[in-house]
Short mmCIF file of C-alpha atoms and ligand atoms in Angstrom, two decimals:
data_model
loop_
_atom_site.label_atom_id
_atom_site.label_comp_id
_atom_site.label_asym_id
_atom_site.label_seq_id
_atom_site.Cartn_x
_atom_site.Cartn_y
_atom_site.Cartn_z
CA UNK N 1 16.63 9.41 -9.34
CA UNK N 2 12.99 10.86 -10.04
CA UNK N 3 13.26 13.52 -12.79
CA UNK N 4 9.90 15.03 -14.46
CA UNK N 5 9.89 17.70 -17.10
CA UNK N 6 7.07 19.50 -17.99
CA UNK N 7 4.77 16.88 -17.79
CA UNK N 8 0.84 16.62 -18.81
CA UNK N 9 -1.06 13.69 -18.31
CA UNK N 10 -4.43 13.44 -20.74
CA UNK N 11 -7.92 11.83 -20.18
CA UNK N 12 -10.50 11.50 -22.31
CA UNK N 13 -8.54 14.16 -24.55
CA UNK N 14 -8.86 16.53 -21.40
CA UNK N 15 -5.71 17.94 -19.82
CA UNK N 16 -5.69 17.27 -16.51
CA UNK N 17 -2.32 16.94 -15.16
CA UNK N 18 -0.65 20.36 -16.78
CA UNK N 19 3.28 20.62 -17.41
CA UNK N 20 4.21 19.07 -13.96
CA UNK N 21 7.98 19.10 -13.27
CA UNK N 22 9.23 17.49 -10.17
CA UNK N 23 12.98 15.95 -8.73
CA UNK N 24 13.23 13.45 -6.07
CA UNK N 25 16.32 12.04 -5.02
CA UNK N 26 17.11 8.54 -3.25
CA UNK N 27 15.80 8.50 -0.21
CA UNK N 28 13.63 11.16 -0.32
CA UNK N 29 9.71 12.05 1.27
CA UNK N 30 7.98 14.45 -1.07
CA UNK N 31 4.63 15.26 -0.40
CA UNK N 32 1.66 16.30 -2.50
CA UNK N 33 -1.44 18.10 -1.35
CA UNK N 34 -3.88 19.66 -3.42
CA UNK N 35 -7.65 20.26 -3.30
CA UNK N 36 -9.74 16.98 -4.60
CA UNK N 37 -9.87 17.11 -8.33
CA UNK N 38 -6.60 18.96 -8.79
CA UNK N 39 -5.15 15.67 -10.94
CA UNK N 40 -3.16 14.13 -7.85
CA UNK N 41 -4.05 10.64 -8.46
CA UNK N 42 -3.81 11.17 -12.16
CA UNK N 43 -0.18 12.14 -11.85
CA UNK N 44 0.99 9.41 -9.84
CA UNK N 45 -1.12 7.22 -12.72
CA UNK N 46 1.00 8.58 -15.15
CA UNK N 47 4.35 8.24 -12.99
CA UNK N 48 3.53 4.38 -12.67
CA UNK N 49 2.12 4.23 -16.52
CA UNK N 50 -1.31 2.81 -16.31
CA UNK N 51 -3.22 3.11 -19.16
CA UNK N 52 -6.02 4.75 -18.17
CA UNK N 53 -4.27 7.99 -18.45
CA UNK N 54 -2.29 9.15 -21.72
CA UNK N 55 0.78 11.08 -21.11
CA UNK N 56 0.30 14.43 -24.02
CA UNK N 57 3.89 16.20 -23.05
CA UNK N 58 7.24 16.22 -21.44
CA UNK N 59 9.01 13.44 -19.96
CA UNK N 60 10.02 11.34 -16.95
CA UNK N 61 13.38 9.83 -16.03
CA UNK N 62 13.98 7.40 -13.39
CA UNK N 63 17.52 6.17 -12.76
CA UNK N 64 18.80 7.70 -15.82
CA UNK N 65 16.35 5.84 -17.96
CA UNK N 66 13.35 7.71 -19.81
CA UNK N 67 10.24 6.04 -19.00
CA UNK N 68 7.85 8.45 -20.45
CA UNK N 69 6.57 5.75 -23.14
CA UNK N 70 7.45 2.58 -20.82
CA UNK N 71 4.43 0.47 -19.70
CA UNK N 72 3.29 -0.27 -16.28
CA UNK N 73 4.75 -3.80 -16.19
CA UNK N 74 7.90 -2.39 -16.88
CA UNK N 75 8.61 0.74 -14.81
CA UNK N 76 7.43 -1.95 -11.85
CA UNK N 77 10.41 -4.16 -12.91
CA UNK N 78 12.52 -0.77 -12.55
CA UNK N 79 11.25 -0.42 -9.17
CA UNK N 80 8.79 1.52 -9.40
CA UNK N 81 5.25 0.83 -6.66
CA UNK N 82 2.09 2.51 -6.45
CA UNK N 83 -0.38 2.05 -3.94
CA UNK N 84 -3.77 3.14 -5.39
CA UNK N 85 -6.02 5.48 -3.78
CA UNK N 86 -9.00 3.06 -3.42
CA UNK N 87 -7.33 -0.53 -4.42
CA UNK N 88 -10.41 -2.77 -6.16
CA UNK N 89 -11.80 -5.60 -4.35
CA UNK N 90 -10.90 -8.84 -5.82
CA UNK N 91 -13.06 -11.89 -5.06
CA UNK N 92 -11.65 -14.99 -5.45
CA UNK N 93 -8.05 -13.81 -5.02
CA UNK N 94 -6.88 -14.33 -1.43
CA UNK N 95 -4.86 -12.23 -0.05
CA UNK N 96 -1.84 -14.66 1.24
CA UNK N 97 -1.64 -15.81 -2.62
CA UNK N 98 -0.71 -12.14 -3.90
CA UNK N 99 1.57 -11.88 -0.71
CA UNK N 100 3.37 -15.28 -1.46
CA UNK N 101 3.87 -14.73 -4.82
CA UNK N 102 5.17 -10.68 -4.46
CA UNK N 103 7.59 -12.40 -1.52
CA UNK N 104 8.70 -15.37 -3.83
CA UNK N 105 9.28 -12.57 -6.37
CA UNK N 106 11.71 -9.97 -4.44
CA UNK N 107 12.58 -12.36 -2.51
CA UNK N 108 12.67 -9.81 0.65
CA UNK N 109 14.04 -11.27 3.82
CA UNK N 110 12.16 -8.59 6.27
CA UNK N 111 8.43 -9.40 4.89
CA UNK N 112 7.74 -10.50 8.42
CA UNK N 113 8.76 -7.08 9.75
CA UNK N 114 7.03 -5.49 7.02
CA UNK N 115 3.48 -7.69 8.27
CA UNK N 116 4.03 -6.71 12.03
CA UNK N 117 4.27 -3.12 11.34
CA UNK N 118 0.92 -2.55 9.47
CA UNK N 119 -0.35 -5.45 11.30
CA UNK N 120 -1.89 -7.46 7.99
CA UNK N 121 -1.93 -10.72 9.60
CA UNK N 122 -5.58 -11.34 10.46
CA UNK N 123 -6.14 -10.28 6.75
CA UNK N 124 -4.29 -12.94 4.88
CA UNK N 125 -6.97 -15.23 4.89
CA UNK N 126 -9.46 -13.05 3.01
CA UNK N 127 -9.97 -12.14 -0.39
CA UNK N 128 -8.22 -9.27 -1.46
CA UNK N 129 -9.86 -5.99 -0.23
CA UNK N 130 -13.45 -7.29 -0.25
CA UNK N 131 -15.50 -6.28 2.91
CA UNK N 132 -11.50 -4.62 4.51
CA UNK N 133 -12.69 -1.51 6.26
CA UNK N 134 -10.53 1.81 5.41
CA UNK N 135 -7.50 1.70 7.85
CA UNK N 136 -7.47 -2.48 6.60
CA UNK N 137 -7.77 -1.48 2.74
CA UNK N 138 -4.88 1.19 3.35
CA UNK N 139 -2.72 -1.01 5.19
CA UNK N 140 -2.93 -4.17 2.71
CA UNK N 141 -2.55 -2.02 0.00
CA UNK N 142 0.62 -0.36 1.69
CA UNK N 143 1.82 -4.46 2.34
CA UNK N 144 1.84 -5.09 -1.18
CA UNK N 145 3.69 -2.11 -2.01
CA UNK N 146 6.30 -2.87 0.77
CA UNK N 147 6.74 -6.18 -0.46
CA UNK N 148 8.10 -5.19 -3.99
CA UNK N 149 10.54 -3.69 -2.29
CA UNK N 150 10.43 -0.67 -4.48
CA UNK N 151 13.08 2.08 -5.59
CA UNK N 152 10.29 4.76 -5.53
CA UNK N 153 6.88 4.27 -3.99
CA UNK N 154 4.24 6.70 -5.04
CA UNK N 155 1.26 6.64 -2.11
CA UNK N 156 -2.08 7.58 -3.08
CA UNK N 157 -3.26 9.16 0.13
CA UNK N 158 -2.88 6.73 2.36
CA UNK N 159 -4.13 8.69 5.09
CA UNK N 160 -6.94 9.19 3.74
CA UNK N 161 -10.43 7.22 5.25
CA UNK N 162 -8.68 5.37 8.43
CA UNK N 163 -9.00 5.49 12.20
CA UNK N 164 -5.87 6.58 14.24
CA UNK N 165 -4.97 3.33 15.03
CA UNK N 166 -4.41 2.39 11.36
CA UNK N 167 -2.90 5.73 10.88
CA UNK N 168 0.19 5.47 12.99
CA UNK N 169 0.92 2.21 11.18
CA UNK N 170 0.77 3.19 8.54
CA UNK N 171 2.98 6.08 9.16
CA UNK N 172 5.23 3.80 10.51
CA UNK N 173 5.19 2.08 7.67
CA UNK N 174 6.14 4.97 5.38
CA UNK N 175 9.76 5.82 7.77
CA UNK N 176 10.11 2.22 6.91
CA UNK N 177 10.05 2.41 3.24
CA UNK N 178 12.24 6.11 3.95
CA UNK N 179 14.55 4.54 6.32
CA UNK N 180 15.70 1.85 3.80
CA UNK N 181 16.30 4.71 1.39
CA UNK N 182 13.30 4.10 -0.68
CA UNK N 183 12.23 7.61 -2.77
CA UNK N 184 8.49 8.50 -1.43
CA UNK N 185 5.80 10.55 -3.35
CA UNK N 186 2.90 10.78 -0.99
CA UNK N 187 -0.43 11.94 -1.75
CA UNK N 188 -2.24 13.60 0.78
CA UNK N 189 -5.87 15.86 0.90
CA UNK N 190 -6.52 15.98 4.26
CA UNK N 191 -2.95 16.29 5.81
CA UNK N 192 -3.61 14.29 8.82
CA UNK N 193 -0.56 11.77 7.96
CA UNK N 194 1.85 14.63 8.11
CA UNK N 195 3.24 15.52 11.12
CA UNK N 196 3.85 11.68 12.39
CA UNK N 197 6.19 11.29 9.35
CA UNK N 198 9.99 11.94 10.54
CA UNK N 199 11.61 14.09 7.74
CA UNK N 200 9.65 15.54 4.77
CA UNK N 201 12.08 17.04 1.95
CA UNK N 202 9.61 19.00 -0.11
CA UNK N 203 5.87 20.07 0.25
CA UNK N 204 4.23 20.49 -3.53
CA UNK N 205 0.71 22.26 -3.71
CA UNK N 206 -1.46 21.25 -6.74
CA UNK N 207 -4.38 23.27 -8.01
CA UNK N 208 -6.10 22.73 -11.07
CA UNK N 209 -3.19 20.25 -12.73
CA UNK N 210 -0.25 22.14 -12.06
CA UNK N 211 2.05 22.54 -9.07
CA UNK N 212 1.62 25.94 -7.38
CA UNK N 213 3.77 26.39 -5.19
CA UNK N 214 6.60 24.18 -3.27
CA UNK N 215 8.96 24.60 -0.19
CA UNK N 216 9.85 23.28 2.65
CA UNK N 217 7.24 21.66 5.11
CA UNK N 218 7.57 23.90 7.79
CA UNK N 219 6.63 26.36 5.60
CA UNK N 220 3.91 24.94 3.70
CA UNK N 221 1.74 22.77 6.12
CA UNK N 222 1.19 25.34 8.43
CA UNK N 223 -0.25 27.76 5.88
CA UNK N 224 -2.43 25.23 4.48
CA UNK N 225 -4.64 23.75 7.43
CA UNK N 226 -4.97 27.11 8.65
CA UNK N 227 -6.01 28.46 5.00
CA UNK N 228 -6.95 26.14 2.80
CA UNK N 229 -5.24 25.55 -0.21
CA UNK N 230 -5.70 28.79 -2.85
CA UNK N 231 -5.60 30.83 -0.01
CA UNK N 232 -2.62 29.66 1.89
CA UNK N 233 -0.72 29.53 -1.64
CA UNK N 234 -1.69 33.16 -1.63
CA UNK N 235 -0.16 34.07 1.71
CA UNK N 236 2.71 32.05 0.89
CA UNK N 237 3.33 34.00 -1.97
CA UNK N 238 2.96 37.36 0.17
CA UNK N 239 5.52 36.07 2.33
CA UNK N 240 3.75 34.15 4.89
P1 ADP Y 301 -7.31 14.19 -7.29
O1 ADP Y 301 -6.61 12.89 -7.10
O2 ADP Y 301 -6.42 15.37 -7.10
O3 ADP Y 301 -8.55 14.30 -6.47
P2 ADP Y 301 -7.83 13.18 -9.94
O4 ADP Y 301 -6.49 13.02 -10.55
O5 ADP Y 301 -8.51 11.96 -9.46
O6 ADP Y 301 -7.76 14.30 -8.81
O7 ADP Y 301 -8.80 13.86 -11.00
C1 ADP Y 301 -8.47 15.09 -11.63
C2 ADP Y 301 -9.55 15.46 -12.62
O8 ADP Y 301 -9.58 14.50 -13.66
C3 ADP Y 301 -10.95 15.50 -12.02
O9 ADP Y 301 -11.62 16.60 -12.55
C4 ADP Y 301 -11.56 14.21 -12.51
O10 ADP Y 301 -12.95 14.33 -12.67
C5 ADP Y 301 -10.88 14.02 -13.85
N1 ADP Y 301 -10.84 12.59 -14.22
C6 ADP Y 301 -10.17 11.62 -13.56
N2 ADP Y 301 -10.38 10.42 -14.15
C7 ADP Y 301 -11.20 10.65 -15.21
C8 ADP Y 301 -11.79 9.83 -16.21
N3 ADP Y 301 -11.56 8.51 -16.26
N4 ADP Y 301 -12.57 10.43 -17.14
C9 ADP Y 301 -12.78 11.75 -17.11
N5 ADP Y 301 -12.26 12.60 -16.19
C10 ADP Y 301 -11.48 12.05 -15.25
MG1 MG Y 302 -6.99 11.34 -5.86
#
């Protein structure tokens, strides 16, 4: 469903996402973890197709159809959701106005659900993101993501900045999006989402723009948090 080739993602005329391949299928958790700077966020930038970042090589293919050229606006019609890493505040904008219009829009009978499980209620009524704290920020920004009811939601460490409380919800939220077969790429630095997610299919390390090293999570994670990221690549490497 998710195919990337050899991809590199430019800023500024600096390379900072370096010939990135990657397959996800439907249905599918990957995660990412990588030290900060390592081009995380400017990967899943390029896999939605903001502007900001210019992609200089390779390709990506979702649902048969090459994308690698297609704007923002258009890979979200192909169902395609990112939930930034730290969402802007929007004054003005309320809340319940971007919810109404993203429910009127996919039309999604199980918003409610949705709202109950990252609890988003007492937010509606504010403007978007202005004065939430980190666990509120995450879990609106996960809302609107739910809501488009995506085919592949890429998460921008959403673990990242939020009491436990907000964390389980949000975690909850994510075996949401994976039970109704949604394809998740989930950005994470410090890990601490990990092990209350129910299945992960593939662990991908990222140093310096490129992906390192990938396998399965009960062989990654483990090596990780107890060495760090170039070292635990290392002892990977050496066979654990
Ligand atoms: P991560 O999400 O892994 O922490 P990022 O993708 O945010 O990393 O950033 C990767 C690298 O790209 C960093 O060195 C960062 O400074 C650089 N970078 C990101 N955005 C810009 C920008 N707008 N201009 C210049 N450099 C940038
Ligand atoms: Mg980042």
């Amino acid at each position: 469903m998710l195919m990337v080739r050899d991809l590199s993602v430019c800023i500024e005329g600096k390379v900072i996402v370096d010939g990135v391949s990657l397959e996800a299928k439907e249905g599918e958790l990957h995660v990412i973890m990588g030290p900060n700077g390592s081009g995380k966020s400017t990967l899943l930038s390029a896999l939605m197709g903001l502007s900001r970042v210019r992609i200089c090589g390779g390709s990506i293919v979702f649902n048969g159809v090459d994308i690698t050229d297609k704007p923002s606006y258009e890979r979200a019609k192909l169902g395609i959701a990112l939930a930034h890493q730290n969402p802007p505040s929007i004054k003005g904008v309320k809340f319940s106005e971007v919810v109404k219009n993203l429910i009127r829009k996919c039309g999604c009978s199980d918003s409610t659900v949705m709202s109950k499980i990252l609890r988003v209620d007492e937010l509606l009524s504010r403007d978007l993101f202005v004065g939430f704290s980190g666990g509120e920020r995450k879990r609106a920004e996960l809302y609107l993501v739910l809501l488009q009811n995506p085919k592949l939601a890429l998460l921008d460490e959403p673990d990242s900045g939020v009491d436990v409380e907000s964390l389980d919800l949000i975690a909850s939220a994510v075996r949401y999006l994976i039970k109704k077969s949604t394809t998740v790429i989930l950005v994470t630095h410090s890990g601490s989402i990990l092990n209350k997610l129910s299945r992960i299919d593939q662990v991908h390390v990222m140093i310096g723009g490129k992906i390192v090293y990938r396998d399965l999570p009960d062989k990654v994670i483990p090596a990780i948090l107890k060495y760090g990221f170039k070292k635990g690549v290392e002892v990977l490497r050496d066979g654990g």
